[in-house]
Coordinates of C-alpha atoms in Angstrom, one line a residue:
Chain N
M1 CA 1.3 4.8 -14.8
E2 CA 0.4 3.4 -11.3
T3 CA 1.2 5.1 -8.3
F4 CA 2.9 3.5 -5.4
F5 CA -0.6 3.5 -3.3
S6 CA -2.7 2.3 -6.2
F7 CA 0.1 -0.8 -6.1
L8 CA 0.0 -1.3 -2.4
E9 CA -4.1 -1.4 -2.8
R10 CA -3.8 -4.0 -5.5
R11 CA -1.9 -6.1 -3.1
V12 CA -4.3 -5.5 -0.1
D13 CA -7.3 -6.6 -2.3
D14 CA -5.3 -9.6 -3.3
C15 CA -4.5 -10.8 0.2
S16 CA -7.4 -9.4 1.9
S17 CA -4.9 -8.2 4.4
L18 CA -3.6 -5.0 6.2
V19 CA -0.9 -6.5 7.8
C20 CA 2.8 -5.4 7.4
V21 CA 5.2 -7.8 8.6
G22 CA 8.1 -5.8 10.0
L23 CA 11.6 -7.4 9.5
D24 CA 13.8 -6.4 12.4
P25 CA 16.5 -9.0 13.1
H26 CA 17.3 -8.2 16.5
A27 CA 20.7 -9.7 17.6
S28 CA 18.5 -11.6 20.5
D29 CA 16.4 -13.0 17.9
L30 CA 19.5 -14.6 16.1
P31 CA 21.3 -18.0 16.9
S32 CA 24.4 -16.0 16.4
P33 CA 24.9 -12.1 15.6
T34 CA 25.8 -12.3 12.0
A35 CA 24.3 -11.0 8.8
E36 CA 23.9 -14.5 7.4
A37 CA 21.7 -15.3 10.4
A38 CA 19.6 -11.9 10.1
R39 CA 19.2 -12.8 6.5
A40 CA 18.3 -16.3 7.1
F41 CA 15.7 -15.3 9.8
C42 CA 14.1 -13.0 7.7
V43 CA 14.0 -15.2 4.7
N44 CA 12.1 -17.4 6.8
V45 CA 9.5 -14.9 8.0
V46 CA 8.9 -13.9 4.4
K47 CA 8.0 -17.3 3.2
Q48 CA 6.1 -18.2 6.0
T49 CA 4.1 -15.0 6.1
A50 CA 4.1 -13.8 2.5
R51 CA 0.7 -15.3 2.1
Y52 CA -0.9 -12.8 4.6
A53 CA 1.5 -9.9 4.0
A54 CA -0.1 -6.8 2.6
A55 CA 3.7 -5.3 2.7
F56 CA 7.2 -6.2 4.2
K57 CA 9.1 -3.9 6.2
P58 CA 12.8 -4.2 6.7
N59 CA 14.5 -2.1 9.2
A60 CA 17.7 -0.8 7.7
A61 CA 19.3 -0.3 11.3
F62 CA 19.4 -4.2 12.1
F63 CA 21.4 -4.9 8.8
E64 CA 23.6 -2.0 9.0
V65 CA 24.9 -3.2 12.3
F66 CA 26.6 -5.8 10.4
G67 CA 28.3 -3.4 8.1
A68 CA 28.9 -4.5 4.3
R69 CA 27.6 -8.2 4.9
G70 CA 24.5 -6.7 6.5
W71 CA 24.1 -4.6 3.5
T72 CA 24.0 -7.5 1.2
A73 CA 21.8 -9.5 3.4
L74 CA 19.5 -6.5 3.1
R75 CA 19.3 -6.8 -0.4
Q76 CA 18.8 -10.4 -0.4
V77 CA 16.0 -10.2 2.0
I78 CA 14.3 -7.7 -0.4
E79 CA 15.0 -10.1 -3.2
A80 CA 13.7 -12.8 -1.3
V81 CA 10.4 -10.7 -1.0
A82 CA 10.3 -10.4 -4.9
E83 CA 10.8 -14.2 -5.7
E84 CA 7.9 -14.7 -3.1
S85 CA 5.7 -12.6 -4.8
A86 CA 6.5 -14.2 -8.0
R87 CA 5.8 -17.4 -6.7
K88 CA 2.5 -16.4 -5.5
G89 CA 1.6 -14.1 -8.8
S90 CA 1.1 -11.0 -6.6
M91 CA 3.7 -8.4 -6.0
I92 CA 4.3 -7.4 -2.4
P93 CA 5.7 -3.9 -1.7
V94 CA 8.9 -3.6 0.3
I95 CA 8.8 -0.5 2.6
L96 CA 12.5 0.1 3.7
D97 CA 12.3 1.3 7.2
A98 CA 15.2 3.9 7.2
K99 CA 13.9 7.0 8.8
R100 CA 16.4 9.0 6.3
G101 CA 16.0 12.7 5.8
D102 CA 18.8 15.3 4.4
I103 CA 19.3 18.0 2.1
A104 CA 18.6 17.7 -1.6
S105 CA 21.6 16.3 -3.1
T106 CA 22.5 14.0 -0.1
A107 CA 18.6 12.9 -0.2
A108 CA 19.0 12.1 -3.8
A109 CA 21.8 9.6 -2.9
Y110 CA 19.7 8.1 -0.4
A111 CA 16.6 7.4 -2.8
R112 CA 18.8 5.7 -5.3
S113 CA 20.3 3.6 -2.4
A114 CA 16.7 2.6 -1.2
F115 CA 14.8 2.4 -4.7
E116 CA 17.6 1.4 -7.4
K117 CA 20.2 -0.5 -5.3
L118 CA 18.0 -2.1 -2.7
G119 CA 14.6 -2.9 -4.7
A120 CA 12.6 -1.3 -1.8
H121 CA 9.1 0.4 -3.2
A122 CA 8.7 2.8 -0.2
I123 CA 10.7 4.1 2.2
T124 CA 10.1 6.0 5.8
L125 CA 11.3 9.6 6.0
N126 CA 11.9 12.0 8.5
P127 CA 10.0 15.5 7.8
Y128 CA 12.4 17.5 10.2
L129 CA 14.4 19.1 7.0
G130 CA 11.3 19.9 5.3
R131 CA 9.8 19.8 1.5
D132 CA 12.9 19.7 -0.4
S133 CA 14.4 16.7 1.5
I134 CA 11.3 14.7 0.5
E135 CA 11.3 15.6 -3.1
P136 CA 14.0 13.3 -4.6
F137 CA 11.8 10.5 -2.9
I138 CA 8.7 11.4 -4.6
Q139 CA 9.5 12.3 -8.3
D140 CA 8.8 8.9 -9.5
Q141 CA 5.2 8.2 -8.5
E142 CA 5.6 4.5 -8.3
K143 CA 7.8 4.9 -5.5
G144 CA 6.5 5.9 -2.2
V145 CA 7.5 7.4 1.2
F146 CA 5.8 7.3 4.6
L147 CA 6.8 10.7 6.8
L148 CA 7.0 10.3 10.3
C149 CA 4.2 11.8 11.7
K150 CA 3.6 10.6 15.2
T151 CA 5.8 8.0 16.4
S152 CA 4.9 5.1 18.9
N153 CA 8.0 5.6 21.2
P154 CA 7.6 7.1 24.9
S155 CA 9.5 10.7 23.8
G156 CA 7.5 10.9 20.8
G157 CA 5.7 13.7 22.0
D158 CA 9.0 15.8 22.8
L159 CA 8.8 17.5 19.7
Q160 CA 5.5 15.9 18.1
D161 CA 3.3 17.3 20.6
L162 CA 4.7 20.9 20.7
M163 CA 1.7 23.2 20.0
V164 CA 2.5 25.1 16.8
T165 CA 1.1 28.2 15.0
P166 CA 1.6 28.1 11.4
A167 CA 2.2 31.5 9.6
G168 CA -0.9 33.2 8.2
G169 CA -3.0 33.3 11.4
A170 CA -4.1 29.5 11.4
Q171 CA -5.2 28.0 14.8
A172 CA -2.4 26.6 16.8
L173 CA -2.1 22.7 16.4
P174 CA 0.3 19.8 17.6
L175 CA 3.5 19.4 15.3
H176 CA 2.4 16.3 14.4
L177 CA -1.0 17.2 13.0
H178 CA 0.7 20.1 11.0
V179 CA 3.1 17.5 9.5
A180 CA -0.1 15.7 8.4
Q181 CA -1.6 18.6 6.6
L182 CA 1.7 19.3 5.0
A183 CA 1.8 15.6 3.8
Q184 CA -1.6 16.2 2.6
Q185 CA -0.7 19.3 0.5
W186 CA 2.5 17.7 -0.6
N187 CA 0.7 14.6 -2.1
T188 CA 0.4 15.6 -5.7
R189 CA 1.6 12.6 -6.9
K190 CA -0.2 10.3 -4.7
N191 CA 2.7 8.7 -3.3
I192 CA 2.9 10.2 0.3
G193 CA 1.6 8.4 3.5
L194 CA 2.3 8.9 7.3
V195 CA 3.8 7.1 10.1
V196 CA 1.2 7.1 13.0
G197 CA 1.9 4.9 16.0
A198 CA -1.3 2.7 16.9
T199 CA -0.1 3.3 20.6
H200 CA -1.9 6.9 20.5
P201 CA -5.5 6.3 19.1
E202 CA -6.5 9.8 20.0
A203 CA -3.7 11.1 17.4
L204 CA -4.6 8.6 15.2
S205 CA -8.2 9.7 15.0
R206 CA -7.1 13.6 14.8
V207 CA -4.5 12.6 11.9
R208 CA -7.1 10.8 10.1
A209 CA -9.4 13.9 10.1
A210 CA -6.5 16.0 8.9
A211 CA -5.4 13.7 6.2
P212 CA -8.5 11.9 5.1
D213 CA -6.9 10.0 2.1
L214 CA -3.6 9.3 3.3
W215 CA -2.3 5.8 3.9
F216 CA -1.1 5.5 7.4
L217 CA 1.9 2.7 8.6
S218 CA 0.9 2.4 12.1
P219 CA 3.4 0.4 14.4
G220 CA 2.7 -0.4 18.1
V221 CA 0.3 -3.3 18.1
G222 CA 1.6 -6.0 19.9
A223 CA 5.1 -5.8 21.4
Q224 CA 4.3 -2.1 22.1
G225 CA 1.2 -2.7 23.5
A226 CA -1.6 -1.0 21.3
E227 CA -4.9 -2.5 21.2
L228 CA -5.9 -3.5 17.5
E229 CA -9.7 -2.9 17.7
T230 CA -9.2 0.6 18.8
A231 CA -6.4 1.7 16.6
L232 CA -8.4 0.2 13.7
K233 CA -11.7 2.4 14.6
A234 CA -9.5 5.5 14.8
G235 CA -7.3 5.1 11.5
L236 CA -9.0 3.3 9.0
R237 CA -10.4 5.2 6.1
P238 CA -14.2 4.9 5.3
D239 CA -13.4 2.5 2.3
G240 CA -11.8 0.0 5.0
K241 CA -8.2 0.6 3.8
G242 CA -5.8 3.5 4.3
M243 CA -3.8 1.6 7.2
L244 CA -0.9 -0.7 7.3
V245 CA -0.9 -2.6 10.9
N246 CA 2.9 -3.3 10.9
V247 CA 3.8 -6.1 13.3
S248 CA 7.5 -7.2 13.8
R249 CA 8.5 -9.2 17.0
T250 CA 5.0 -10.7 17.7
I251 CA 5.1 -12.4 14.3
A252 CA 8.8 -13.0 14.0
R253 CA 9.3 -14.5 17.2
A254 CA 6.0 -16.4 17.3
T255 CA 6.2 -20.5 17.2
D256 CA 4.5 -20.4 14.0
P257 CA 4.7 -16.8 12.2
A258 CA 2.4 -18.1 9.5
S259 CA -0.3 -18.9 12.1
A260 CA 0.4 -15.4 13.9
A261 CA 0.1 -13.5 10.4
A262 CA -2.8 -15.0 9.8
D263 CA -4.5 -14.5 12.9
L264 CA -3.7 -11.0 12.9
R265 CA -5.3 -10.8 9.0
D266 CA -8.1 -12.4 10.4
E267 CA -8.7 -10.2 13.2
I268 CA -8.5 -7.3 11.1
L269 CA -11.1 -8.9 8.7
S270 CA -13.4 -9.7 11.4
F271 CA -13.3 -6.1 12.8
K272 CA -14.0 -4.7 9.4
R273 CA -16.9 -7.1 8.8
Q274 CA -18.5 -6.0 11.9
S275 CA -17.9 -2.3 11.4
Y276 CA -18.5 -2.0 7.5
A277 CA -21.1 -4.7 7.3
G278 CA -24.4 -3.4 5.0
Chain C
M1 CA 37.6 9.7 31.3
E2 CA 37.4 12.7 28.8
T3 CA 34.1 13.6 27.1
F4 CA 33.8 13.7 23.2
F5 CA 33.8 17.5 23.2
S6 CA 37.1 17.6 25.3
F7 CA 38.6 15.4 22.7
L8 CA 37.6 17.4 20.0
E9 CA 38.8 20.9 21.6
R10 CA 42.3 18.7 22.0
R11 CA 42.3 18.4 18.6
V12 CA 41.2 21.9 17.7
D13 CA 44.2 23.2 19.9
D14 CA 46.5 20.8 18.4
C15 CA 45.8 22.0 14.7
S16 CA 44.8 25.5 15.4
S17 CA 41.5 24.8 13.2
L18 CA 37.8 24.9 13.2
V19 CA 37.7 23.4 9.9
C20 CA 35.6 20.2 9.6
V21 CA 36.3 18.5 6.1
G22 CA 33.2 17.4 4.6
L23 CA 33.9 13.9 2.7
D24 CA 30.9 13.7 0.3
P25 CA 31.9 11.7 -2.7
H26 CA 29.1 12.8 -5.0
A27 CA 29.2 10.8 -8.4
S28 CA 29.8 13.6 -10.4
D29 CA 33.3 14.2 -8.6
L30 CA 34.6 10.6 -9.2
P31 CA 36.3 9.3 -12.2
S32 CA 33.8 6.1 -12.3
P33 CA 30.6 5.6 -10.3
T34 CA 32.4 3.1 -7.9
A35 CA 32.9 2.4 -4.0
E36 CA 36.3 2.3 -4.9
A37 CA 36.5 5.6 -6.7
A38 CA 34.6 7.0 -3.5
R39 CA 37.3 5.6 -1.2
A40 CA 40.0 6.9 -3.1
F41 CA 38.9 10.3 -3.7
C42 CA 38.1 10.7 0.2
V43 CA 41.3 9.2 1.3
N44 CA 43.2 11.5 -1.3
V45 CA 41.1 14.6 0.5
V46 CA 42.0 12.9 4.1
K47 CA 45.7 12.6 3.2
Q48 CA 46.0 16.2 1.8
T49 CA 44.1 17.8 4.6
A50 CA 44.5 16.1 7.7
R51 CA 47.2 18.9 8.9
Y52 CA 44.5 21.6 9.1
A53 CA 41.3 19.3 9.7
A54 CA 39.7 19.6 13.4
A55 CA 37.4 16.9 12.3
F56 CA 36.2 14.7 9.3
K57 CA 32.7 14.4 8.5
P58 CA 32.0 11.5 5.9
N59 CA 28.5 11.7 4.7
A60 CA 26.7 8.3 5.0
A61 CA 24.6 8.5 1.8
F62 CA 27.2 8.9 -0.5
F63 CA 28.6 5.6 0.5
E64 CA 25.3 4.0 1.1
V65 CA 24.4 4.4 -2.5
F66 CA 27.4 2.2 -3.3
G67 CA 25.5 -0.8 -1.2
A68 CA 27.8 -3.4 0.5
R69 CA 31.1 -2.1 -1.3
G70 CA 30.1 1.4 -0.5
W71 CA 30.1 0.5 3.4
T72 CA 33.4 -1.3 3.3
A73 CA 34.8 2.1 1.4
L74 CA 33.3 4.0 4.3
R75 CA 34.8 1.9 7.0
Q76 CA 38.1 2.3 5.2
V77 CA 37.8 5.7 5.1
I78 CA 37.2 6.1 8.5
E79 CA 40.5 3.9 9.1
A80 CA 42.7 6.2 7.1
V81 CA 41.6 9.3 9.3
A82 CA 43.0 7.0 12.1
E83 CA 46.1 6.2 10.2
E84 CA 46.7 9.9 9.2
S85 CA 45.7 10.6 13.0
A86 CA 48.6 8.4 14.4
R87 CA 51.1 9.5 11.5
K88 CA 50.6 13.0 12.9
G89 CA 50.4 12.1 16.5
S90 CA 47.2 13.8 17.2
M91 CA 43.8 12.1 17.0
I92 CA 41.2 13.6 14.7
P93 CA 37.5 13.2 15.5
V94 CA 35.2 11.6 12.7
I95 CA 31.8 12.8 12.7
L96 CA 29.5 10.3 10.6
D97 CA 26.7 12.6 8.9
A98 CA 23.9 9.9 9.0
K99 CA 21.0 12.0 10.4
R100 CA 19.6 8.9 11.9
G101 CA 16.6 9.0 14.4
D102 CA 14.5 6.1 15.4
I103 CA 13.0 4.3 18.5
A104 CA 15.3 3.1 21.1
S105 CA 15.7 -0.3 20.1
T106 CA 16.5 0.7 16.7
A107 CA 18.8 3.4 17.7
A108 CA 20.9 1.1 19.6
A109 CA 21.6 -0.8 16.3
Y110 CA 22.4 2.5 14.8
A111 CA 24.8 3.4 17.6
R112 CA 26.4 0.3 17.4
S113 CA 26.9 0.6 13.6
A114 CA 28.1 4.2 13.7
F115 CA 30.3 3.9 16.7
E116 CA 31.5 0.2 17.0
K117 CA 31.6 -1.2 13.4
L118 CA 32.4 1.9 11.6
G119 CA 34.8 3.6 14.4
A120 CA 33.2 7.1 14.2
H121 CA 33.7 9.1 17.4
A122 CA 30.3 11.4 16.8
I123 CA 27.3 11.1 15.0
T124 CA 24.5 13.6 13.4
L125 CA 20.9 12.8 14.8
N126 CA 17.4 13.9 13.8
P127 CA 15.6 15.0 16.9
Y128 CA 11.9 14.5 15.6
L129 CA 11.6 11.3 17.8
G130 CA 12.6 13.0 21.2
R131 CA 14.9 12.2 23.9
D132 CA 14.8 8.6 24.0
S133 CA 16.1 8.2 20.5
I134 CA 19.0 10.1 21.3
E135 CA 19.8 8.2 24.6
P136 CA 21.7 5.2 23.0
F137 CA 24.1 7.2 21.1
I138 CA 25.2 9.7 24.3
Q139 CA 25.5 6.8 27.0
D140 CA 29.2 6.6 26.1
Q141 CA 30.2 10.2 27.2
E142 CA 33.3 9.6 24.8
K143 CA 30.9 9.5 21.8
G144 CA 29.2 12.4 20.7
V145 CA 26.2 13.8 18.9
F146 CA 25.1 16.8 16.7
L147 CA 21.4 17.3 16.7
L148 CA 19.8 18.6 14.0
C149 CA 18.8 22.1 14.9
K150 CA 18.5 24.4 11.9
T151 CA 19.7 23.0 8.8
S152 CA 21.0 25.1 5.8
N153 CA 18.8 23.9 3.1
P154 CA 16.0 26.1 1.8
S155 CA 13.2 24.1 3.2
G156 CA 14.7 23.9 6.3
G157 CA 12.2 26.5 8.0
D158 CA 8.8 24.4 6.7
L159 CA 9.2 22.9 10.5
Q160 CA 12.2 24.4 12.1
D161 CA 10.9 27.9 11.9
L162 CA 7.3 27.0 13.0
M163 CA 6.8 29.1 16.2
V164 CA 5.9 26.7 19.2
T165 CA 4.6 26.9 22.6
P166 CA 5.9 24.8 25.1
A167 CA 4.0 23.3 27.7
G168 CA 3.8 25.1 31.0
G169 CA 3.1 28.6 29.4
A170 CA 6.6 29.4 28.5
Q171 CA 7.0 32.1 25.4
A172 CA 6.5 31.1 21.8
L173 CA 9.6 30.4 20.2
P174 CA 10.8 29.0 16.7
L175 CA 11.0 25.3 16.8
H176 CA 14.8 25.3 16.2
L177 CA 15.4 27.1 19.4
H178 CA 13.4 25.0 21.4
V179 CA 15.6 22.1 20.1
A180 CA 18.4 24.0 21.1
Q181 CA 17.1 24.4 24.4
L182 CA 16.2 20.7 24.8
A183 CA 20.0 20.0 23.6
Q184 CA 21.3 22.2 26.5
Q185 CA 19.0 20.5 29.1
W186 CA 20.0 16.8 27.7
N187 CA 23.7 17.6 27.6
T188 CA 24.5 16.0 31.1
R189 CA 27.5 14.2 29.8
K190 CA 28.9 16.8 28.0
N191 CA 28.6 15.1 24.3
I192 CA 25.9 17.1 22.7
G193 CA 26.0 19.6 20.1
L194 CA 24.0 21.3 17.2
V195 CA 23.8 21.2 13.5
V196 CA 23.3 25.1 12.7
G197 CA 23.6 26.0 9.1
A198 CA 25.9 29.0 8.5
T199 CA 23.3 30.1 5.9
H200 CA 21.5 31.7 8.8
P201 CA 23.4 34.1 10.6
E202 CA 20.5 35.4 12.6
A203 CA 19.6 31.8 13.8
L204 CA 23.1 31.2 14.5
S205 CA 23.1 34.2 16.9
R206 CA 19.8 33.0 18.5
V207 CA 20.9 29.2 18.9
R208 CA 24.0 30.4 20.6
A209 CA 22.1 32.7 23.2
A210 CA 20.0 29.6 24.0
A211 CA 22.7 27.1 24.1
P212 CA 25.7 29.0 25.2
D213 CA 28.1 26.3 25.9
L214 CA 27.2 23.7 23.0
W215 CA 29.5 23.1 19.9
F216 CA 27.9 23.7 16.8
L217 CA 28.6 22.0 13.3
S218 CA 28.0 24.5 10.7
P219 CA 27.8 23.6 7.2
G220 CA 26.7 26.2 4.2
V221 CA 30.3 28.2 4.0
G222 CA 31.4 28.0 0.3
A223 CA 29.0 26.0 -2.1
Q224 CA 26.0 26.9 -0.3
G225 CA 27.0 30.5 -0.1
A226 CA 27.1 31.2 3.4
E227 CA 29.7 34.4 4.3
L228 CA 32.5 33.2 7.0
E229 CA 32.9 36.0 9.0
T230 CA 29.0 36.6 9.4
A231 CA 29.0 33.0 10.6
L232 CA 31.7 33.3 13.0
K233 CA 30.6 36.5 14.8
A234 CA 27.0 34.7 15.1
G235 CA 28.2 31.6 16.4
L236 CA 31.7 31.5 17.9
R237 CA 31.6 31.4 21.7
P238 CA 33.6 33.9 23.7
D239 CA 36.6 31.4 24.0
G240 CA 36.7 31.5 20.1
K241 CA 35.8 27.8 20.2
G242 CA 32.3 26.2 19.9
M243 CA 32.1 25.9 16.3
L244 CA 33.3 23.5 13.5
V245 CA 32.8 25.3 10.0
N246 CA 32.3 22.4 7.7
V247 CA 33.3 22.7 4.3
S248 CA 33.0 19.9 1.7
R249 CA 32.9 20.7 -2.4
T250 CA 34.6 23.7 -2.0
I251 CA 37.9 21.7 -0.5
A252 CA 37.7 18.3 -2.2
R253 CA 37.1 19.9 -5.6
A254 CA 39.7 22.4 -5.3
T255 CA 42.8 21.6 -7.4
D256 CA 44.9 21.8 -4.2
P257 CA 42.7 20.7 -1.4
A258 CA 45.5 21.2 1.3
S259 CA 45.8 24.8 0.3
A260 CA 42.0 25.4 0.3
A261 CA 41.8 23.8 3.7
A262 CA 44.7 25.6 4.9
D263 CA 43.3 28.9 3.4
L264 CA 40.1 28.3 5.4
R265 CA 42.0 27.7 8.7
D266 CA 43.9 30.9 8.3
E267 CA 41.0 33.1 7.6
I268 CA 39.0 31.6 10.9
L269 CA 42.5 32.3 12.7
S270 CA 42.7 35.9 11.4
F271 CA 39.3 36.6 12.3
K272 CA 39.8 35.4 15.6
R273 CA 42.8 37.5 15.8
Q274 CA 41.1 40.7 15.0
S275 CA 38.0 40.0 17.1
Y276 CA 39.7 38.3 20.4
A277 CA 42.7 40.6 20.4
G278 CA 43.9 41.5 24.0

């Protein structure tokens, strides 16, 4: 049975792309603030960019804000990804950006919601509640999680950069690096990755050193100002994989989302050609 | 204009109760695994226990798992609390247990979802993303947040008990105590509280010392085995308030939820009479 990350890597090979297209239907992007408009906006982005997308990442908040209809729209957007996948003959993973985190019995309900009801293949999770809050999401190795490690927002460091001293006399290190080490330990089923913002290239390098094998989901290129090449240099694995570059607004708000996604895919390819040329 | 916590304190006075009734419609509690059964189960608990409830705490996961219909059911349960409040002439706060946490623009959408669309008065939040992820929820002082500090689950300590050294040379302390200090600092609008599990009475005492004024939401009494008196001794403020004792299954699964809630209310009153007797 394949793991979530072997599934993702197959897709990455199929489309020669590390681009994750974020689906964040902000009210300001929509002709009217309705669930139907959010659905139509996202389905259009999906159709236009599917060829270049290693994955799609719908953000639960922007659907939840429309209540029950928003929840239906979210399911329909995920179905649209499945339809585009079938049309293209290559399954595109859907990472639900939900940042959930709760005690085990509650976490089990969130996992059912994301994987069974909505049909997502992976989910972003918050690590603050520890190992047992992650467990219900990783029992099935075909489903994946990305644990928040170092986020791209300005206050991300309030907790994540605190110096921590793990029990057992190990050396002090920033909390986000400790989370990276825990993720590396917990990854026995090969279905745990990390969210590491591209806005912090030094952190990306350190996390890459702490978790050499893990996949990163890296937001921050584009609207949040991170520089693509610097981020790739810091975060890619030696095999030229291991990092999904997530872009939401820069692609979704482009006059031609397909070109915007293709350009980003090609910029990454060109960087890899320069850096990994034999 | 009143703050969330002055609203909560008025309700606490009206019903002489510190009981928060958790509304967690686990599939195993329902005659059939449907949103309608979840709604009916919770509305029954609301009607039976409203007299003794300082607050109600619906858990988003157990509604989300039913998709769009679950979302409608959640809204209806919150409406049922408003109707019982009107009937009793005393508004009962609703704390949405959602444990959200995201970058600011996304957090703003979650805040609209919780406060405007669903009609909750407060929400539980995860502090891992720092100050700017909390801000959209506390701008309106009539709405409140409870930040996860020390949770009641077995792995809660994986991150929360790590010893951290804050910048500026302050003494090392467990991460959950640092979160308590941050919450105390951030509480300029008097609408931030903390989630501190009753299962850790020593932690409750330490957090009370670090955040003398803040309200705690304390799960863990009952099904999770915490001892009520020990928890009250550790967590109550000198004014005999400052702590909501959350009980979900022990009340909801009781043959007579009203008696179960009344008994818990009375046990707390009796403890307070003994401890604070003039």
